Coordinates of C-alpha atoms in Angstrom, one line a residue:
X1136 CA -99.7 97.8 -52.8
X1137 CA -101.7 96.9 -49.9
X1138 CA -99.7 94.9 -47.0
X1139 CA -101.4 92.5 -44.3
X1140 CA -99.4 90.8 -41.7
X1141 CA -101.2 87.4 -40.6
X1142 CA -100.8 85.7 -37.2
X1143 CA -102.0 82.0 -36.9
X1144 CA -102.8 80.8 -33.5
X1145 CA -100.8 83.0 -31.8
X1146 CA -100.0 81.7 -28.1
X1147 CA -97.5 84.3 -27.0
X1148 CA -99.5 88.0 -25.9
X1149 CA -95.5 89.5 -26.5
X1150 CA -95.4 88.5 -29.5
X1151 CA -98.2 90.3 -30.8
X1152 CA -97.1 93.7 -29.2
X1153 CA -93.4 93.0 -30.8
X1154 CA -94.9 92.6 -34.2
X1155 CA -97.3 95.1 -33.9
X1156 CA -94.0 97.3 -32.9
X1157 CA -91.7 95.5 -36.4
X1158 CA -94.7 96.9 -38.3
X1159 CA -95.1 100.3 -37.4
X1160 CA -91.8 101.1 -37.8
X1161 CA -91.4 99.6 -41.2
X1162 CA -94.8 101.8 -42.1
X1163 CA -96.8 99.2 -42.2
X1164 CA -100.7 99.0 -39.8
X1165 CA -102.7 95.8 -41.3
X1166 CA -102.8 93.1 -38.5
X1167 CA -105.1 90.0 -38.7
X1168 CA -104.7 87.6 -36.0
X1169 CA -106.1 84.0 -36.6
X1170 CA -107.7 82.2 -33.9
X1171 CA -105.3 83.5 -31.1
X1172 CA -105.0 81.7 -27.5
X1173 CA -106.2 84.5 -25.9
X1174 CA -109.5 86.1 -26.8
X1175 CA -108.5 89.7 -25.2
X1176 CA -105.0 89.5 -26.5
X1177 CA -105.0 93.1 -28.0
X1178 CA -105.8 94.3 -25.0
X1179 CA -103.6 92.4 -22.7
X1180 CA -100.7 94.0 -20.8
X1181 CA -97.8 92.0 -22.2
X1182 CA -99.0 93.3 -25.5
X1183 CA -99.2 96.8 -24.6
X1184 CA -95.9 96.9 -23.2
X1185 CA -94.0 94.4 -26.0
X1186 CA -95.6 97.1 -28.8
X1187 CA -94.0 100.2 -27.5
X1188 CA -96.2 102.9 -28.6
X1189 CA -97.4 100.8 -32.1
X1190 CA -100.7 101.3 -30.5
X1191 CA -102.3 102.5 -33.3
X1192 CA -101.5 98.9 -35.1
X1193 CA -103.0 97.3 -32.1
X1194 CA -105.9 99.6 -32.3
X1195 CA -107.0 98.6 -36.1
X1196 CA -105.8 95.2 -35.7
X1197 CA -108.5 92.2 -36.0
X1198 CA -108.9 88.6 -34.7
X1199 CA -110.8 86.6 -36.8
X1200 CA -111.8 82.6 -36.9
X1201 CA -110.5 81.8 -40.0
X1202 CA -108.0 82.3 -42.5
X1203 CA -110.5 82.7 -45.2
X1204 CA -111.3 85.8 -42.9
X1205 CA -107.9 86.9 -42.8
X1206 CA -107.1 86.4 -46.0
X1207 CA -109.9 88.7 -48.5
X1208 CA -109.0 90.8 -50.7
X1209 CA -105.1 89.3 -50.8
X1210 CA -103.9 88.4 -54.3
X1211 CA -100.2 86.9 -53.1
X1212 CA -99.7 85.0 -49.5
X1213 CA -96.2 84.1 -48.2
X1214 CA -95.7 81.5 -45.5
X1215 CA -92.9 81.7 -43.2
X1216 CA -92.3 77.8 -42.5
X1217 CA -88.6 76.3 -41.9
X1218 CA -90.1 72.4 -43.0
X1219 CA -90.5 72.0 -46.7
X1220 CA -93.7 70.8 -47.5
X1221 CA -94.6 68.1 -50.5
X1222 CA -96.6 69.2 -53.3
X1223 CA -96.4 72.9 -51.1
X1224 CA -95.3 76.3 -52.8
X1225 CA -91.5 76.8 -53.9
X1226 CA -88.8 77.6 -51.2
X1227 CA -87.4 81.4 -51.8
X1228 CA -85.6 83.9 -50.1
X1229 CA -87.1 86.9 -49.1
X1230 CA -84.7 89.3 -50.8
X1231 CA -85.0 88.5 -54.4
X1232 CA -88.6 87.5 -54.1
X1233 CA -89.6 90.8 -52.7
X1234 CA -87.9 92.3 -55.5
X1235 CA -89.5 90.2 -58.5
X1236 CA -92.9 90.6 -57.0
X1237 CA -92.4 94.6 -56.2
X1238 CA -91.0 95.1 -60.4
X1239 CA -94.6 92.8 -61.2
X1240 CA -97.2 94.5 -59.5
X1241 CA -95.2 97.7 -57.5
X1242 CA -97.5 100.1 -59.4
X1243 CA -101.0 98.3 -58.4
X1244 CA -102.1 100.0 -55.5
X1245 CA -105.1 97.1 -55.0
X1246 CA -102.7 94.1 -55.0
X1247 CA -102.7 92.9 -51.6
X1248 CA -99.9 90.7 -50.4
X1249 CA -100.0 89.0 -47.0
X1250 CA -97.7 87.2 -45.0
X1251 CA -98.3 84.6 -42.7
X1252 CA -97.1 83.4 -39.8
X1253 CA -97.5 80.2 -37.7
X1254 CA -98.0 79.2 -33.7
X1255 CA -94.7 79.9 -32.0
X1256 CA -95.0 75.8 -31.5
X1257 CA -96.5 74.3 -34.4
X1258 CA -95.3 76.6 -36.9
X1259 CA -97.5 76.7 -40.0
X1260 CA -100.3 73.4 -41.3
X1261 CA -99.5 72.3 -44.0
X1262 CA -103.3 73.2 -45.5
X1263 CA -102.0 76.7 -44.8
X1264 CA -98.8 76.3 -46.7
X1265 CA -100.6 74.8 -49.7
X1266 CA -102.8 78.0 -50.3
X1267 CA -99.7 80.0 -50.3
X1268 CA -97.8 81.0 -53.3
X1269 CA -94.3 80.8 -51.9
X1270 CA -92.2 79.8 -48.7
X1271 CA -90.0 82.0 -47.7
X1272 CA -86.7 81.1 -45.8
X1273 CA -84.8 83.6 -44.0
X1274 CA -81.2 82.5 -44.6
X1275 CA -79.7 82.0 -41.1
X1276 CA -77.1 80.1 -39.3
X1277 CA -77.2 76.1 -40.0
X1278 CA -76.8 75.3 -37.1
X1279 CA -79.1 77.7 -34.8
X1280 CA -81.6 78.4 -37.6
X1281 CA -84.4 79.4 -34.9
X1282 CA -86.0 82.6 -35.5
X1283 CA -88.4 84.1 -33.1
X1284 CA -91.8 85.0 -34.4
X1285 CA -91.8 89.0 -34.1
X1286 CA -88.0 88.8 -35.2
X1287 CA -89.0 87.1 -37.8
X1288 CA -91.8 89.8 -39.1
X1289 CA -89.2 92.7 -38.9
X1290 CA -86.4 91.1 -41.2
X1291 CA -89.5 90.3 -43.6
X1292 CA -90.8 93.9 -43.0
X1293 CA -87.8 95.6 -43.5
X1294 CA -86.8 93.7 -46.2
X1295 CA -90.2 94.4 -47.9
X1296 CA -90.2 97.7 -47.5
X1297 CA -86.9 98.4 -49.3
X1298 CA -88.5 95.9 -51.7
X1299 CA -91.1 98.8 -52.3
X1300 CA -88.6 101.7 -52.6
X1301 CA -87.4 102.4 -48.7
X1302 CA -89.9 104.7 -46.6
X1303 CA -89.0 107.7 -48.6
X1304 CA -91.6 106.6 -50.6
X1305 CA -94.2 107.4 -48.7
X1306 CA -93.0 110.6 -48.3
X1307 CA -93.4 111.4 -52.1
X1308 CA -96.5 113.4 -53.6
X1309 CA -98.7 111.6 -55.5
X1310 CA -97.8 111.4 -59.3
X1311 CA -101.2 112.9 -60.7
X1312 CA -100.3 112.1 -64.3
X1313 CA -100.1 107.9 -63.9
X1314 CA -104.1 108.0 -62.6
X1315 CA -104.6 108.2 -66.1
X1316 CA -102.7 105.0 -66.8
X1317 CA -105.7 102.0 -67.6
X1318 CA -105.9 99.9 -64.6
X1319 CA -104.6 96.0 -64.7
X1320 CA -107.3 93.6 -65.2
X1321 CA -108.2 92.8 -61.0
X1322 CA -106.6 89.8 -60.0
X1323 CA -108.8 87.2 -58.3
X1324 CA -108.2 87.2 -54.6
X1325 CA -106.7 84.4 -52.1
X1326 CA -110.3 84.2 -50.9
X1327 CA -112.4 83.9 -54.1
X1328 CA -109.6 81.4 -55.5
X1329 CA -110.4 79.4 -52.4
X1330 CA -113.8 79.5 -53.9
X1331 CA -112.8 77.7 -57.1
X1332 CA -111.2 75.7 -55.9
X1333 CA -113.9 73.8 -53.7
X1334 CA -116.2 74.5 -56.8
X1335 CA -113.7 72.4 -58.7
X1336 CA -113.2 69.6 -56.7
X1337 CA -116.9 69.2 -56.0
X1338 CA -117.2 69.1 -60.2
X1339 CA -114.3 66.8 -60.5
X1340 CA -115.8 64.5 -58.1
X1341 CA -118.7 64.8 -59.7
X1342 CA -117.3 63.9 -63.1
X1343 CA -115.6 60.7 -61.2
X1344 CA -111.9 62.3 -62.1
X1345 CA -111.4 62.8 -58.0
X1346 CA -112.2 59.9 -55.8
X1347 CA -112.9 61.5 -52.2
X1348 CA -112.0 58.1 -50.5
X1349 CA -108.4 58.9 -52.1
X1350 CA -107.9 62.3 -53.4
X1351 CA -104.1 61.9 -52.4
X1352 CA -102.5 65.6 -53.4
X1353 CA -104.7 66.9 -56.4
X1354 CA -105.9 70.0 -55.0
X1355 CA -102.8 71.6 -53.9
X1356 CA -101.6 70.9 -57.2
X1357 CA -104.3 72.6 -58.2
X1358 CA -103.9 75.5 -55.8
X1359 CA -100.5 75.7 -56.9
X1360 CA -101.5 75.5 -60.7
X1361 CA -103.8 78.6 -60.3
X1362 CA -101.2 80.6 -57.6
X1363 CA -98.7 80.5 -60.9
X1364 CA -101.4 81.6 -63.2
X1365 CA -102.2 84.5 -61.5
X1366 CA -105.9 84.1 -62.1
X1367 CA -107.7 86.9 -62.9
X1368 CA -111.5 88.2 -61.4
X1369 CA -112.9 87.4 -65.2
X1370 CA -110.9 84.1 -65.5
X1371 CA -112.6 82.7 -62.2
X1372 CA -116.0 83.5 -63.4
X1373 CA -115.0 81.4 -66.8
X1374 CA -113.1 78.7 -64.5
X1375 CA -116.4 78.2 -62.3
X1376 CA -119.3 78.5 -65.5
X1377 CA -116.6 75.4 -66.6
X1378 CA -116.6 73.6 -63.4
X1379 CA -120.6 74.3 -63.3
X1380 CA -120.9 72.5 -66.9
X1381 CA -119.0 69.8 -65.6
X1382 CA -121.1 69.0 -62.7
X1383 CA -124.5 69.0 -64.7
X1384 CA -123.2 67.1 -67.5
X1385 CA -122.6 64.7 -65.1
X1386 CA -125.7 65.1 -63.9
X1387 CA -127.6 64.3 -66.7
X1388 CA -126.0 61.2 -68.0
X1389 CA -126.8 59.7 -64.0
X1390 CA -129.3 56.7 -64.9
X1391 CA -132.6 58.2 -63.4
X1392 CA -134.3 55.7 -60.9
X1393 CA -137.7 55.7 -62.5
X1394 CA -140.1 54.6 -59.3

């Protein structure tokens, strides 16, 4: 399974280095940082020093614009967000999620899971949340639940990798016998359900079912609807020829203005 550990609007250079540091030691090197406050953050001291030695996670790590950038080729997202969220993805902790979703797809090696981690004072918007498939909550003292953002990333990391068999897993020589095993039908990605998802409402408005003005919380329902489903590479193609149909049937019963 392939493992990508997402920062959004990162403000503090240390904690970049520290999580770049949580990762490396868990075995993990897939970095993306969303729109961070500083432009030359990989590069900036505090970093350097806070990641002590993960400098090959720095080195391969990427800062992108966008989440849609950060985000390709992931099939499952997890936000890290302490406020519950209406109409958002369900509330679980990490422990026995990691372990459902490691039994599901553990044997996939293209699945990509991603987790995703707000501004150290913002925390997470809730567009962000809705895209996700679950919340996790790191269960914590009630009374000083405050984690730190690198902290944070190691419990998940650590808790992920045991979730995947412990690092003595990587260790272990390639079984040559399951190659032979047929592939799972490619799930869609985060990005391309992102896709449909604008192609839907577009065909829902269209079709008069979504009124713009007021579209109140129908697409993350929606987006939550199709996270469940596990949508699959062919099912977005069918998905999208239905939203397409939808949209010029629409189009053809418009009265034509004849001039």
């Amino acid at each position: 399974m392939k493992t990508r550990f997402i920062l959004l609007n990162t403000s503090h250079a240390g904690n970049v280095g520290a999580t770049a540091r949580a990762m490396k030691v868990m075995g993990f090197t897939d970095l993306v940082l969303v729109a961070p406050r500083w432009a030359n953050v990989l590069r900036r001291e505090e970093t350097i020093q806070r990641a002590s030695g993960a400098l090959d996670v720095l080195a391969n790590a990427r800062v992108v614009a966008t989440l849609d950038e950060a985000i390709e080729g992931l099939h499952h997202l997890c936000a890290t967000a302490m406020t519950l969220r209406d109409f958002g993805p369900p509330t679980l902790e990490p422990r026995p999620h990691f372990a459902a979703l490691a039994a599901e797809h553990g044997q996939n090696a293209n699945f990509g899971v991603g987790f995703l981690f707000g501004s150290e004072r913002f925390g997470m918007l809730n567009e962000d949340v809705y895209r996700c498939h679950t919340c996790l909550s790191i269960p914590t003292d009630p009374k000083f639940g405050s984690l730190n953002l690198a902290a944070a990333a190691q419990v998940l990391a650590y808790d992920w990798r045991e979730a995947l068999g412990g690092l003595a897993t990587m260790m272990m020589p390639t079984d040559h016998a399951s190659a032979a095993v047929q592939e799972p039908t490619p799930l869609a990605d985060a990005q391309q359900l992102a896709g449909l998802l604008d192609h839907w409402q577009q065909s829902l408005t269209d079709i008069g079912f979504l009124d713009p003005e007021a579209p109140k919380k129908l697409m993350p329902r929606l987006n939550q609807l199709f996270n469940r489903a596990q949508v699959t590479q062919d099912e977005i193609h069918i998905l999208r020829g239905i939203a397409k149909t939808m949209s010029q049937v629409a189009h053809d019963r418009t009265p034509k203005i004849k001039g």
